[in-house]
Coordinates of C-alpha atoms (C1' of nucleotides) in Angstrom, one line a residue:
Chain E
M1 CA 79.2 74.6 122.9
S2 CA 81.4 77.6 122.3
E3 CA 82.1 80.1 125.0
L4 CA 79.9 82.7 123.3
E5 CA 77.0 80.2 123.1
T6 CA 77.6 79.4 126.8
Q7 CA 77.4 83.0 127.7
I8 CA 74.2 83.5 125.7
E9 CA 72.7 80.4 127.3
N10 CA 73.5 81.8 130.8
R11 CA 71.7 85.0 129.9
R12 CA 68.7 83.2 128.4
R13 CA 68.5 81.2 131.7
K14 CA 68.4 84.4 133.7
R15 CA 65.7 85.8 131.4
E16 CA 63.6 82.6 132.0
A17 CA 64.3 82.9 135.7
L18 CA 62.9 86.4 135.8
V19 CA 59.8 85.3 133.9
E20 CA 59.3 82.4 136.3
Q21 CA 59.4 84.9 139.2
G22 CA 56.8 87.1 137.6
V23 CA 59.2 89.7 136.4
D24 CA 58.8 90.9 132.8
P25 CA 62.3 91.2 131.3
Y26 CA 61.0 93.6 128.6
P27 CA 58.3 95.7 130.3
T28 CA 56.1 98.1 128.2
R29 CA 56.3 101.2 130.3
Y30 CA 58.7 102.8 132.7
E31 CA 58.2 106.2 134.2
F32 CA 61.4 107.9 135.3
D33 CA 62.6 111.2 136.6
L34 CA 66.0 111.8 135.1
E35 CA 68.6 110.0 133.0
P36 CA 72.1 109.7 134.4
S37 CA 73.6 112.8 132.6
Q38 CA 70.6 114.9 133.7
V39 CA 71.1 113.8 137.3
L40 CA 74.8 114.8 137.1
E41 CA 73.8 118.2 135.6
R42 CA 71.2 118.9 138.2
F43 CA 72.8 117.4 141.3
G44 CA 76.5 117.1 140.4
E45 CA 77.5 120.0 142.6
R46 CA 75.6 119.0 145.7
S47 CA 77.6 118.1 148.8
A48 CA 76.9 115.0 150.9
E49 CA 75.3 117.2 153.6
E50 CA 73.0 119.0 151.1
L51 CA 71.9 115.7 149.6
E52 CA 71.2 114.2 153.0
A53 CA 69.1 117.2 153.9
E54 CA 67.2 117.2 150.6
E55 CA 66.3 113.5 150.7
Q56 CA 65.9 113.6 147.0
R57 CA 64.4 110.4 145.6
L58 CA 64.8 109.6 141.9
K59 CA 63.9 107.0 139.4
V60 CA 66.7 106.6 136.8
P61 CA 67.0 104.3 133.9
G62 CA 70.2 103.3 132.1
R63 CA 72.4 100.6 130.7
V64 CA 74.5 98.6 133.2
R65 CA 78.1 99.0 132.2
A66 CA 79.8 97.9 135.4
L67 CA 78.7 95.7 138.2
R68 CA 80.6 95.4 141.5
K69 CA 79.1 92.9 143.9
H70 CA 80.4 92.6 147.3
G71 CA 78.3 90.4 149.5
K72 CA 75.2 92.3 150.6
T73 CA 76.2 95.5 148.9
S74 CA 76.5 96.0 145.1
F75 CA 77.5 98.9 143.0
V76 CA 76.2 99.4 139.4
D77 CA 77.3 102.0 136.9
L78 CA 74.3 103.1 134.9
H79 CA 75.0 104.7 131.5
D80 CA 72.9 106.8 129.2
G81 CA 75.4 107.1 126.4
Q82 CA 76.9 110.3 127.7
S83 CA 77.6 109.9 131.4
K84 CA 77.5 107.2 134.0
L85 CA 75.7 107.4 137.4
Q86 CA 76.6 105.0 140.2
V87 CA 73.9 103.1 142.0
M88 CA 74.4 101.4 145.3
I89 CA 72.2 98.5 146.2
R90 CA 71.9 96.9 149.7
R91 CA 70.3 93.6 149.2
P92 CA 68.4 93.4 152.5
Q93 CA 66.4 96.4 151.4
L94 CA 65.1 94.8 148.2
D95 CA 61.7 93.2 147.9
E96 CA 61.4 89.8 146.2
A97 CA 61.1 91.1 142.6
A98 CA 64.0 93.5 142.9
E99 CA 66.1 90.8 144.5
A100 CA 65.3 88.6 141.4
V101 CA 66.4 91.4 139.1
L102 CA 69.7 91.8 141.0
E103 CA 70.2 88.1 141.0
N104 CA 69.8 87.9 137.2
L105 CA 71.5 91.1 136.3
D106 CA 74.2 91.2 133.6
L107 CA 76.4 93.8 132.0
G108 CA 74.5 95.4 129.2
D109 CA 71.0 95.1 130.7
F110 CA 68.8 98.2 130.9
L111 CA 67.9 98.8 134.5
G112 CA 65.6 101.2 136.2
V113 CA 66.5 102.2 139.8
D114 CA 64.6 104.0 142.5
G115 CA 66.2 105.5 145.5
Q116 CA 67.7 108.4 147.4
L117 CA 70.5 110.5 146.0
I118 CA 73.6 110.4 148.3
R119 CA 77.3 110.7 148.2
T120 CA 79.3 107.6 149.1
R121 CA 82.3 107.5 151.4
T122 CA 84.5 108.2 148.4
G123 CA 82.4 111.2 147.5
E124 CA 80.7 109.9 144.4
L125 CA 77.1 111.0 143.6
T126 CA 75.1 107.8 143.9
V127 CA 71.5 106.6 143.9
A128 CA 71.1 104.4 147.0
A129 CA 68.5 102.2 145.4
D130 CA 65.9 100.2 147.2
D131 CA 64.0 99.2 144.1
L132 CA 65.2 97.8 140.8
V133 CA 63.2 97.3 137.6
M134 CA 64.5 95.2 134.6
L135 CA 63.9 97.4 131.5
S136 CA 65.5 95.2 128.9
K137 CA 67.5 92.0 129.3
S138 CA 70.6 91.8 127.2
L139 CA 71.4 88.3 125.8
R140 CA 74.9 88.9 124.4
P141 CA 78.1 90.0 126.1
L142 CA 79.5 93.5 125.5
P143 CA 83.1 94.0 124.3
E144 CA 85.6 94.5 127.0
K145 CA 85.1 97.6 129.2
W146 CA 88.7 98.8 129.3
H147 CA 89.9 98.5 125.7
G148 CA 86.5 98.8 124.1
L149 CA 85.9 97.5 120.5
A150 CA 89.2 97.9 118.6
D151 CA 88.7 95.7 115.5
V152 CA 88.0 98.2 112.7
E153 CA 85.8 95.9 110.7
A154 CA 83.7 95.0 113.7
R155 CA 83.3 98.7 114.5
Y156 CA 81.9 99.5 111.1
R157 CA 79.8 96.3 110.8
R158 CA 78.3 96.6 114.3
R159 CA 78.3 100.3 114.9
Y160 CA 75.9 99.9 117.7
L161 CA 78.6 98.1 119.7
D162 CA 81.1 100.8 118.7
L163 CA 78.8 103.4 120.0
I164 CA 78.1 101.6 123.3
V165 CA 81.7 101.0 124.3
N166 CA 83.8 103.6 122.5
P167 CA 83.4 107.4 123.2
E168 CA 84.8 108.6 119.9
P169 CA 82.1 107.7 117.4
R170 CA 79.4 109.5 119.4
Q171 CA 81.5 112.7 119.4
V172 CA 82.2 112.4 115.7
F173 CA 78.5 112.1 114.9
E174 CA 77.6 115.0 117.2
I175 CA 80.1 117.1 115.3
R176 CA 78.6 116.0 112.0
A177 CA 75.1 116.9 113.2
A178 CA 76.4 120.3 114.4
L179 CA 77.9 121.0 111.0
V180 CA 74.6 120.2 109.2
R181 CA 72.7 122.3 111.8
G182 CA 75.1 125.2 111.4
M183 CA 74.9 125.1 107.6
R184 CA 71.1 125.1 107.7
S185 CA 70.9 128.0 110.0
F186 CA 73.5 130.0 108.0
L187 CA 71.6 129.4 104.8
D188 CA 68.2 130.0 106.3
A189 CA 69.5 133.3 107.8
H190 CA 70.6 134.3 104.3
G191 CA 67.2 133.7 102.8
F192 CA 67.7 130.3 101.3
L193 CA 64.9 127.8 100.9
E194 CA 65.6 124.2 101.7
V195 CA 64.1 121.9 99.1
E196 CA 64.2 118.2 98.1
T197 CA 64.7 117.1 94.6
P198 CA 64.6 113.6 93.0
M199 CA 67.0 110.9 94.2
M200 CA 65.7 108.7 91.3
Q201 CA 66.3 110.3 88.0
A202 CA 65.7 109.2 84.4
I203 CA 69.0 111.0 83.4
A204 CA 71.7 111.0 86.1
G205 CA 73.1 114.5 85.5
G206 CA 75.0 117.3 87.2
A207 CA 78.4 115.5 87.7
A208 CA 80.9 113.3 86.0
A209 CA 80.3 109.9 87.6
R210 CA 78.8 106.5 86.9
P211 CA 75.4 106.1 88.4
F212 CA 73.6 103.1 90.1
A213 CA 70.8 101.8 87.9
T214 CA 67.4 100.6 89.1
H215 CA 64.1 99.9 87.5
H216 CA 60.6 101.2 88.2
N217 CA 58.2 98.2 87.6
A218 CA 54.9 100.0 87.2
L219 CA 56.2 102.5 84.7
D220 CA 58.6 100.0 83.3
I221 CA 61.4 102.5 83.0
D222 CA 65.1 102.4 84.0
L223 CA 66.0 105.0 86.6
Y224 CA 69.3 106.1 88.1
L225 CA 70.1 107.1 91.7
R226 CA 71.3 110.6 91.4
I227 CA 74.9 111.5 91.2
A228 CA 74.1 115.2 92.0
P229 CA 71.0 117.3 92.5
E230 CA 72.4 120.2 90.4
L231 CA 70.2 120.2 87.3
Y232 CA 67.0 120.0 89.4
L233 CA 68.1 122.8 91.7
K234 CA 68.9 125.0 88.7
R235 CA 65.4 124.2 87.3
L236 CA 64.2 125.8 90.5
L237 CA 66.2 128.9 89.7
V238 CA 64.3 129.1 86.4
G239 CA 61.1 128.6 88.5
G240 CA 61.8 131.7 90.6
L241 CA 63.2 130.0 93.7
H242 CA 66.2 132.3 93.7
R243 CA 68.0 131.0 96.8
V244 CA 67.7 127.2 97.2
Y245 CA 69.6 124.5 98.9
E246 CA 69.5 120.8 99.5
I247 CA 71.4 118.7 102.0
N248 CA 71.1 115.1 100.9
R249 CA 72.6 111.9 99.6
N250 CA 74.4 111.4 96.3
F251 CA 75.2 108.0 94.9
R252 CA 78.2 107.2 92.7
N253 CA 79.0 103.8 91.4
E254 CA 82.7 104.0 91.9
G255 CA 85.5 102.7 94.0
I256 CA 85.7 102.9 97.8
S257 CA 88.6 104.6 99.6
T258 CA 89.3 106.6 102.7
Q259 CA 87.8 109.5 100.9
H260 CA 85.0 107.8 98.9
N261 CA 81.8 106.0 100.0
P262 CA 79.3 105.1 97.3
E263 CA 76.7 107.1 99.0
F264 CA 77.7 110.4 100.5
T265 CA 76.1 113.6 101.6
M266 CA 76.3 117.0 99.9
L267 CA 75.1 120.5 100.5
E268 CA 74.3 122.2 97.2
F269 CA 73.0 125.7 97.1
Y270 CA 72.2 128.1 94.2
W271 CA 72.0 131.8 94.5
A272 CA 70.5 134.0 91.8
Y273 CA 72.4 137.2 90.8
S274 CA 75.5 135.9 92.5
D275 CA 78.8 134.5 91.0
Y276 CA 81.8 132.5 92.0
R277 CA 83.6 135.4 93.5
Q278 CA 80.8 136.2 95.9
L279 CA 80.6 132.4 96.7
M280 CA 84.2 132.4 97.8
D281 CA 83.5 135.1 100.4
F282 CA 80.3 133.3 101.4
T283 CA 82.2 130.0 101.8
E284 CA 84.9 131.6 104.0
K285 CA 82.2 133.1 106.2
L286 CA 80.3 129.8 106.5
L287 CA 83.3 127.7 107.4
V288 CA 84.9 130.0 109.8
G289 CA 81.6 130.4 111.5
L290 CA 81.2 126.6 111.8
A291 CA 84.7 126.4 113.3
N292 CA 83.9 129.1 115.8
D293 CA 80.6 127.4 116.8
I294 CA 82.0 123.9 117.0
H295 CA 85.6 124.4 118.2
G296 CA 85.3 127.8 119.8
E297 CA 88.1 129.1 117.5
P298 CA 88.5 129.9 113.8
A299 CA 90.7 126.8 113.3
I300 CA 90.6 123.1 113.1
T301 CA 93.1 120.4 114.1
W302 CA 93.8 118.0 111.2
Q303 CA 96.2 115.1 111.6
G304 CA 98.4 116.9 114.1
A305 CA 98.4 120.3 112.3
R306 CA 96.4 123.4 113.2
L307 CA 94.7 124.8 110.2
N308 CA 93.8 128.4 110.5
L309 CA 90.4 129.3 108.9
E310 CA 90.5 133.0 109.3
P311 CA 89.7 134.7 106.0
P312 CA 90.8 135.7 103.5
W313 CA 92.1 132.4 102.1
P314 CA 94.6 132.4 99.3
R315 CA 93.2 132.2 95.8
Y316 CA 95.2 130.7 92.9
S317 CA 94.1 129.9 89.4
I318 CA 94.9 126.4 88.3
K319 CA 97.9 127.7 86.3
Q320 CA 99.1 129.9 89.2
A321 CA 98.8 126.9 91.6
I322 CA 100.8 124.6 89.4
S323 CA 103.4 127.4 89.0
H324 CA 103.4 128.2 92.8
F325 CA 103.3 124.7 94.3
A326 CA 105.1 122.6 91.6
G327 CA 107.6 125.2 90.4
I328 CA 106.6 125.0 86.7
D329 CA 106.7 128.2 84.8
E330 CA 103.2 129.4 83.8
S331 CA 104.4 129.9 80.2
R332 CA 104.7 126.1 79.8
L333 CA 101.1 125.6 80.8
D334 CA 99.4 126.9 77.7
H335 CA 99.7 124.1 75.2
V336 CA 99.0 120.4 75.3
A337 CA 102.4 119.6 73.8
D338 CA 104.2 121.4 76.6
L339 CA 102.1 119.6 79.1
A340 CA 102.8 116.3 77.6
A341 CA 106.5 117.1 77.9
I342 CA 106.1 117.9 81.6
F343 CA 104.3 114.6 82.1
D344 CA 107.3 112.9 80.6
E345 CA 109.9 114.9 82.6
R346 CA 108.0 114.2 85.9
K347 CA 107.1 110.6 85.0
I348 CA 103.4 111.3 85.5
A349 CA 101.0 108.9 84.0
L350 CA 98.6 110.2 81.3
P351 CA 95.1 111.1 82.5
T352 CA 92.9 107.9 82.7
I353 CA 90.5 109.2 80.2
V354 CA 93.2 109.7 77.7
K355 CA 94.5 106.2 78.3
E356 CA 91.1 104.7 78.0
T357 CA 90.1 106.6 75.0
S358 CA 90.0 104.8 71.7
H359 CA 90.9 107.9 69.7
P360 CA 93.4 106.8 67.1
V361 CA 96.0 109.3 68.3
L362 CA 96.4 107.5 71.5
Q363 CA 95.5 104.0 70.6
S364 CA 99.1 102.9 71.0
G365 CA 98.9 103.8 74.7
S366 CA 102.4 105.0 74.5
R367 CA 103.2 108.6 75.2
S368 CA 106.2 108.9 72.9
K369 CA 104.0 107.6 70.1
Y370 CA 101.4 110.1 71.2
E371 CA 103.8 112.9 71.1
K372 CA 105.1 111.9 67.7
E373 CA 101.7 111.7 66.2
H374 CA 100.5 114.8 68.0
A375 CA 102.7 116.8 65.7
Q376 CA 100.7 115.9 62.7
T377 CA 97.3 115.0 64.0
E378 CA 94.4 117.2 65.2
I379 CA 93.9 116.7 68.9
P380 CA 90.4 117.0 70.4
G381 CA 90.4 120.6 71.8
D382 CA 89.3 119.7 75.3
W383 CA 92.4 117.5 76.0
Y384 CA 94.4 120.6 77.0
G385 CA 92.1 121.0 80.0
R386 CA 92.3 117.3 80.9
F387 CA 96.1 117.3 80.8
L388 CA 96.2 120.5 82.9
M389 CA 93.8 119.0 85.5
E390 CA 95.9 115.8 85.8
L391 CA 99.0 117.8 86.3
F392 CA 97.3 119.8 89.0
E393 CA 96.1 116.7 90.8
E394 CA 99.5 115.1 90.6
T395 CA 101.6 118.0 91.7
V396 CA 99.5 120.3 93.8
E397 CA 96.5 118.7 95.4
E398 CA 98.0 117.1 98.5
K399 CA 100.0 120.3 99.3
L400 CA 96.8 122.3 99.9
Q401 CA 96.5 121.8 103.6
E402 CA 95.6 125.4 104.6
P403 CA 92.2 126.5 103.1
T404 CA 92.9 127.5 99.5
F405 CA 90.7 128.4 96.6
I406 CA 91.7 127.0 93.3
L407 CA 90.0 128.9 90.5
D408 CA 89.4 129.1 86.7
Y409 CA 89.1 125.4 85.8
P410 CA 89.4 124.3 82.2
I411 CA 86.2 124.4 80.2
A412 CA 86.6 120.7 79.2
V413 CA 86.1 119.5 82.8
S414 CA 83.4 122.1 83.6
P415 CA 80.5 121.5 81.3
L416 CA 78.0 123.3 83.5
A417 CA 80.1 126.4 84.3
K418 CA 80.1 129.8 82.6
P419 CA 83.2 130.6 80.6
S420 CA 85.7 133.2 81.8
P421 CA 85.3 136.5 79.9
E422 CA 89.1 136.8 79.9
D423 CA 90.0 133.4 78.5
P424 CA 87.4 131.2 77.0
R425 CA 89.5 128.0 77.6
F426 CA 88.6 128.5 81.3
T427 CA 85.5 128.9 83.4
E428 CA 84.4 130.9 86.4
R429 CA 84.8 128.0 88.7
F430 CA 86.6 127.3 92.0
E431 CA 87.2 124.3 94.3
L432 CA 88.1 124.7 97.9
Y433 CA 90.9 122.6 99.3
L434 CA 91.4 122.0 102.9
G435 CA 93.6 119.3 104.6
G436 CA 94.7 118.1 101.1
M437 CA 91.1 117.3 100.2
E438 CA 88.6 118.8 97.8
I439 CA 85.8 120.2 100.0
A440 CA 83.7 122.4 97.8
N441 CA 83.1 122.9 94.1
A442 CA 81.4 126.0 92.8
F443 CA 80.9 128.1 89.7
T444 CA 79.1 130.9 88.0
E445 CA 76.4 128.8 86.4
L446 CA 76.1 128.5 82.7
N447 CA 72.7 129.9 81.8
D448 CA 73.0 130.2 78.0
P449 CA 70.9 127.4 76.7
V450 CA 72.6 127.4 73.3
Q451 CA 76.0 127.1 74.7
Q452 CA 74.8 124.5 77.3
A453 CA 73.4 122.4 74.5
Q454 CA 76.8 122.6 72.7
R455 CA 78.6 121.5 75.9
F456 CA 76.3 118.6 76.3
R457 CA 77.1 117.6 72.7
Q458 CA 80.8 117.7 73.5
Q459 CA 80.2 115.5 76.5
M460 CA 78.4 113.0 74.3
E461 CA 81.4 113.0 72.0
A462 CA 83.7 112.3 75.0
R463 CA 81.3 109.5 76.0
E464 CA 81.6 108.0 72.5
L465 CA 85.4 108.1 72.9
G466 CA 85.1 106.0 76.0
D467 CA 84.6 108.5 78.8
E468 CA 81.9 106.7 80.8
E469 CA 81.8 109.6 83.3
A470 CA 80.9 112.2 80.7
H471 CA 77.6 114.1 81.2
R472 CA 74.5 112.9 79.5
F473 CA 72.5 115.2 77.3
D474 CA 69.4 116.4 79.2
H475 CA 67.0 117.9 76.8
D476 CA 64.5 118.9 79.4
Y477 CA 67.2 120.9 81.3
I478 CA 68.0 122.7 78.0
R479 CA 64.3 123.5 77.6
A480 CA 64.2 124.9 81.1
L481 CA 67.2 127.1 80.4
E482 CA 65.5 128.3 77.2
H483 CA 62.8 129.8 79.4
G484 CA 65.6 131.8 81.1
M485 CA 67.6 131.1 84.2
P486 CA 68.8 134.1 86.1
P487 CA 72.6 134.6 86.4
A488 CA 73.6 132.7 89.5
G489 CA 76.3 131.1 91.5
G490 CA 76.1 127.5 92.8
E491 CA 78.1 125.5 95.1
G492 CA 78.4 122.0 96.5
I493 CA 80.1 121.2 99.8
G494 CA 80.9 117.6 100.9
I495 CA 79.5 117.0 104.3
D496 CA 81.4 113.8 104.9
R497 CA 84.8 115.2 104.1
L498 CA 84.0 118.4 106.1
T499 CA 83.2 116.1 109.1
M500 CA 86.4 114.3 108.6
L501 CA 88.3 117.6 108.9
F502 CA 86.2 118.9 111.8
A503 CA 86.4 115.6 113.8
D504 CA 89.9 114.9 112.7
C505 CA 89.1 111.5 111.2
P506 CA 91.4 110.2 108.5
S507 CA 88.8 107.8 106.9
I508 CA 85.4 108.7 105.6
R509 CA 84.1 105.4 107.2
D510 CA 84.6 107.0 110.5
V511 CA 82.1 109.8 109.7
I512 CA 79.5 107.6 108.1
L513 CA 77.5 105.5 110.7
F514 CA 77.1 102.5 108.4
P515 CA 79.7 102.6 105.7
L516 CA 79.3 100.2 102.8
L517 CA 81.2 97.0 103.3
R518 CA 81.0 93.7 101.5
P519 CA 78.2 91.7 103.2
Q520 CA 79.5 89.0 105.5
A521 CA 77.9 85.6 106.2
T522 CA 76.1 86.0 109.5
D523 CA 77.9 84.3 112.3
E524 CA 77.0 83.4 115.9
Chain Q
rG1 C1' 92.9 96.1 89.6
rG2 C1' 98.3 96.2 92.1
rG3 C1' 101.5 96.3 96.6
rC4 C1' 102.2 95.8 101.8
rC5 C1' 99.9 94.3 106.5
rG6 C1' 96.3 91.9 109.5
rU7 C1' 92.7 87.6 110.9
rU8 C1' 94.5 83.1 117.8
rA9 C1' 88.6 82.4 123.5
rG10 C1' 82.6 86.8 123.5
rC11 C1' 86.3 91.3 123.9
rU12 C1' 91.7 93.2 124.2
rC13 C1' 96.1 90.9 123.1
rA14 C1' 100.6 87.4 123.9
rG15 C1' 102.9 83.1 121.7
rU16 C1' 104.8 78.9 119.0
rU17 C1' 113.2 79.5 115.2
rG18 C1' 107.4 73.2 113.1
rG19 C1' 106.4 69.1 118.7
rC20 C1' 99.8 69.0 124.2
rA21 C1' 97.6 76.9 122.9
rG22 C1' 98.6 81.6 127.0
rA23 C1' 97.0 86.1 129.9
rG24 C1' 93.6 90.0 131.4
rC25 C1' 88.5 91.3 131.1
rC26 C1' 83.7 88.9 130.5
rG27 C1' 81.0 84.3 131.9
rC28 C1' 80.5 80.1 135.8
rG29 C1' 81.0 78.4 141.4
rG30 C1' 82.4 80.4 146.3
rA31 C1' 83.9 84.5 150.2
rC32 C1' 82.9 89.7 151.2
rU33 C1' 77.7 95.6 153.8
rU34 C1' 81.0 102.1 150.7
rU35 C1' 83.3 99.8 145.7
rU36 C1' 84.5 102.3 141.2
rA37 C1' 89.5 98.6 135.8
rA38 C1' 86.7 96.3 143.5
rU39 C1' 89.5 92.3 145.9
rC40 C1' 90.4 87.1 147.1
rC41 C1' 89.8 81.6 146.1
rG42 C1' 88.3 77.8 142.5
rA43 C1' 86.9 75.5 137.9
rA44 C1' 85.9 76.4 132.8
rG45 C1' 86.2 78.4 127.8
rG46 C1' 90.0 77.3 121.2
rU47 C1' 88.4 73.9 113.9
rC48 C1' 94.7 79.6 115.9
rG49 C1' 89.8 83.2 109.0
rU50 C1' 88.7 79.0 105.0
rA51 C1' 90.6 75.2 101.6
rG52 C1' 94.7 72.7 99.8
rG53 C1' 100.1 71.5 99.9
rU54 C1' 105.0 70.3 102.2
rU55 C1' 106.2 67.3 106.7
rC56 C1' 106.6 61.7 111.1
rG57 C1' 104.0 66.1 112.9
rA58 C1' 101.3 72.6 110.6
rU59 C1' 98.2 77.5 114.6
rU60 C1' 103.6 78.3 112.9
rC61 C1' 106.3 77.0 106.3
rC62 C1' 104.1 77.3 101.0
rU63 C1' 99.8 78.2 97.6
rA64 C1' 94.9 79.8 96.7
rC65 C1' 90.6 82.0 98.5
rA66 C1' 87.5 85.1 102.0
rC67 C1' 87.0 89.5 104.9
rG68 C1' 89.3 93.9 106.6
rG69 C1' 93.2 98.0 107.0
rC70 C1' 96.8 101.3 104.6
rC71 C1' 99.1 102.9 100.1
rC72 C1' 98.9 103.1 94.8
rA73 C1' 95.9 103.0 90.0

RNA sequence: GGGCCGUUAGCUCAGUUGGCAGAGCCGCGGACUUUUAAUCCGAAGGUCGUAGGUUCGAUUCCUACACGGCCCA
C-alpha cells in the first residue's frame, strides 16, 4: 500500500470510528454564530479582561488547518478561507461524543466548536471550546502547510487545493470579481442595459477567429460557439436598445498561451450616437476608476513596473506608432512595396496569412520572389493593411507598457469598422495597449449596409485565398442594417487580461479558475 | 509546430561524476494542561513520469513518448 493509500485508510478508519460511536461525520445541519473572520472583526480588539467580563460564548465552524496536541490540552486553527481563529480544547471538559471527535480529528476536517471567547497567555484571541462537532470528515491529506501547493500543474488541475493552501489565488479572483463589479456599475450608471446574446450561433461572426463547432440534434443543424457577441449586440442597436453591454464568454478554437485560453471573458458595449473618440475618453475614465477603487490609486503595478493610469493617455495612429517606437519614417509606410523592403531589412517574417495564402504571387513562399513578381502583378488591395499590421505587431506592441491608444487601423483588418473620412484605407478604430498587451478594441461602427455587404464579400475572398479566420457573410445581419442602425461606437475589453494586469499575474491561467489543460488519466 | 527546462514519498525539496534512495512537513505509536511552523522519543512510507536502449549494474547516460512550464511560430 502506498503512503497516500495508508493515509486515506487511516482517515477512513477514523470516519468509521465516529460512526460506531454514534457521531455523524457529515451532519445535515449546523447552527453557528460567526465564522472565524467575523469573530476577528467583531472581537479582535477586545482585551483579555474585557473578554473575561463579557463571557461571550460562540459557536464557530471552520476547516482545521493546524492541530497542536499536548497531552490534555489541544490547539486547533480553524480557517474560513480568509482568516484563522484559534481554538483551545481541554480534554477533561469534553463529553464522550466531543472526545470521539477530537480523537478522530485530522487536518482538513470541518469542525464546529462551542465555547467562551478568551485570550491565551500569549494574547491570541481563542475559543476555549468545551464542545466539538464534526461537520465534514476529510479523507485525503492536504498539501504541506508551510510551502503550500507549488506544482503549477497541480494548482491548475486541482484549483480547490490551491485555494485552500495558497493565499494568492483567492486574492486574484477577488480582484477579478471587483473588476467585473466595477464595470457593471460604471456602465449601469451611464444608462447601459445589460443583455445576453447567443453563445451558440449558426454563423460565428464578429471577429477573426476559428470557432468550435457543435451540433443541435433536434433541429439537425450545425452550430458554433460564439467567437464574439458583436453582431447580435449591434442588432440590438437596430432594435432601439441604444446603450447595451454584455459580459460573457467567447470561445476561439486556437492555440493556448500565457495570453490565450480557448474560452475567455469579454465586456462588449455599444453606444448609439457615440464614436471611437468618445470611447477613448470613456475607457480612460472606466479604467482609472477601477484602479482607484481596487488599488486606491490611479495606477497598477505590473511585473515590477508602476503603470500610471491617469488620463489622458497618448494616442498614436498605427503609422505614427511605428514611426515613433520603431524609428521608421512615416513616408515609407504608405506602399506595400516599401513595407516589404522594411520586412527584409529587419528580417521580419511575412504575415502568416500571406504565407498561407495560395495566391499565385506568393506561391513560392519566398519574399525575394514576391518582390520580383510584385512589380508586374496586381496585388490584392487589402495586403497593404496586413503588412502594416504585421510590422506594427513586430516592432511596437511589446513596447506599449504605459496605457496607449493605437488608432486608425487598416480597413483590411477591420471589416466591421467605419472608414476614416480623411483616408479611406483606414478606419475609425482603436486598440488600447497596457503592459504590452492588447486590452481593448473599439471602433466607430460601420452602419452602411451596402458597404458592410461589400466588406463581407472581401472577407469571403480572403477566406477562399486560405484565410480561415476571415469573417463569414451574415445575410441576416445585413438585413438588420438595412433597417437602419444608428451611428454608434462599440468596444470590447478583455476581462482576463485586465485581471492579469490588476492582479499582476503573468499568465492568463492564473486568472481563470479552471484553465483548459489536456485531460489527465485519473490517479490515486 | 519548434527550442529550452521540469517530472524523486501525500506535500515541499535534496541527491546519486552509473554501485542498497535522503530530509522536513503530513501520517502512525508514545510523552506532555497556554501552544501557534509546538516540543521530545520511536517506527514507517519510493516502479525516482512511462516504454525501450547502452551497461556486470540505470533513478543517474541515450532514444522515444506522456504531462507541464517558459520562449518562439
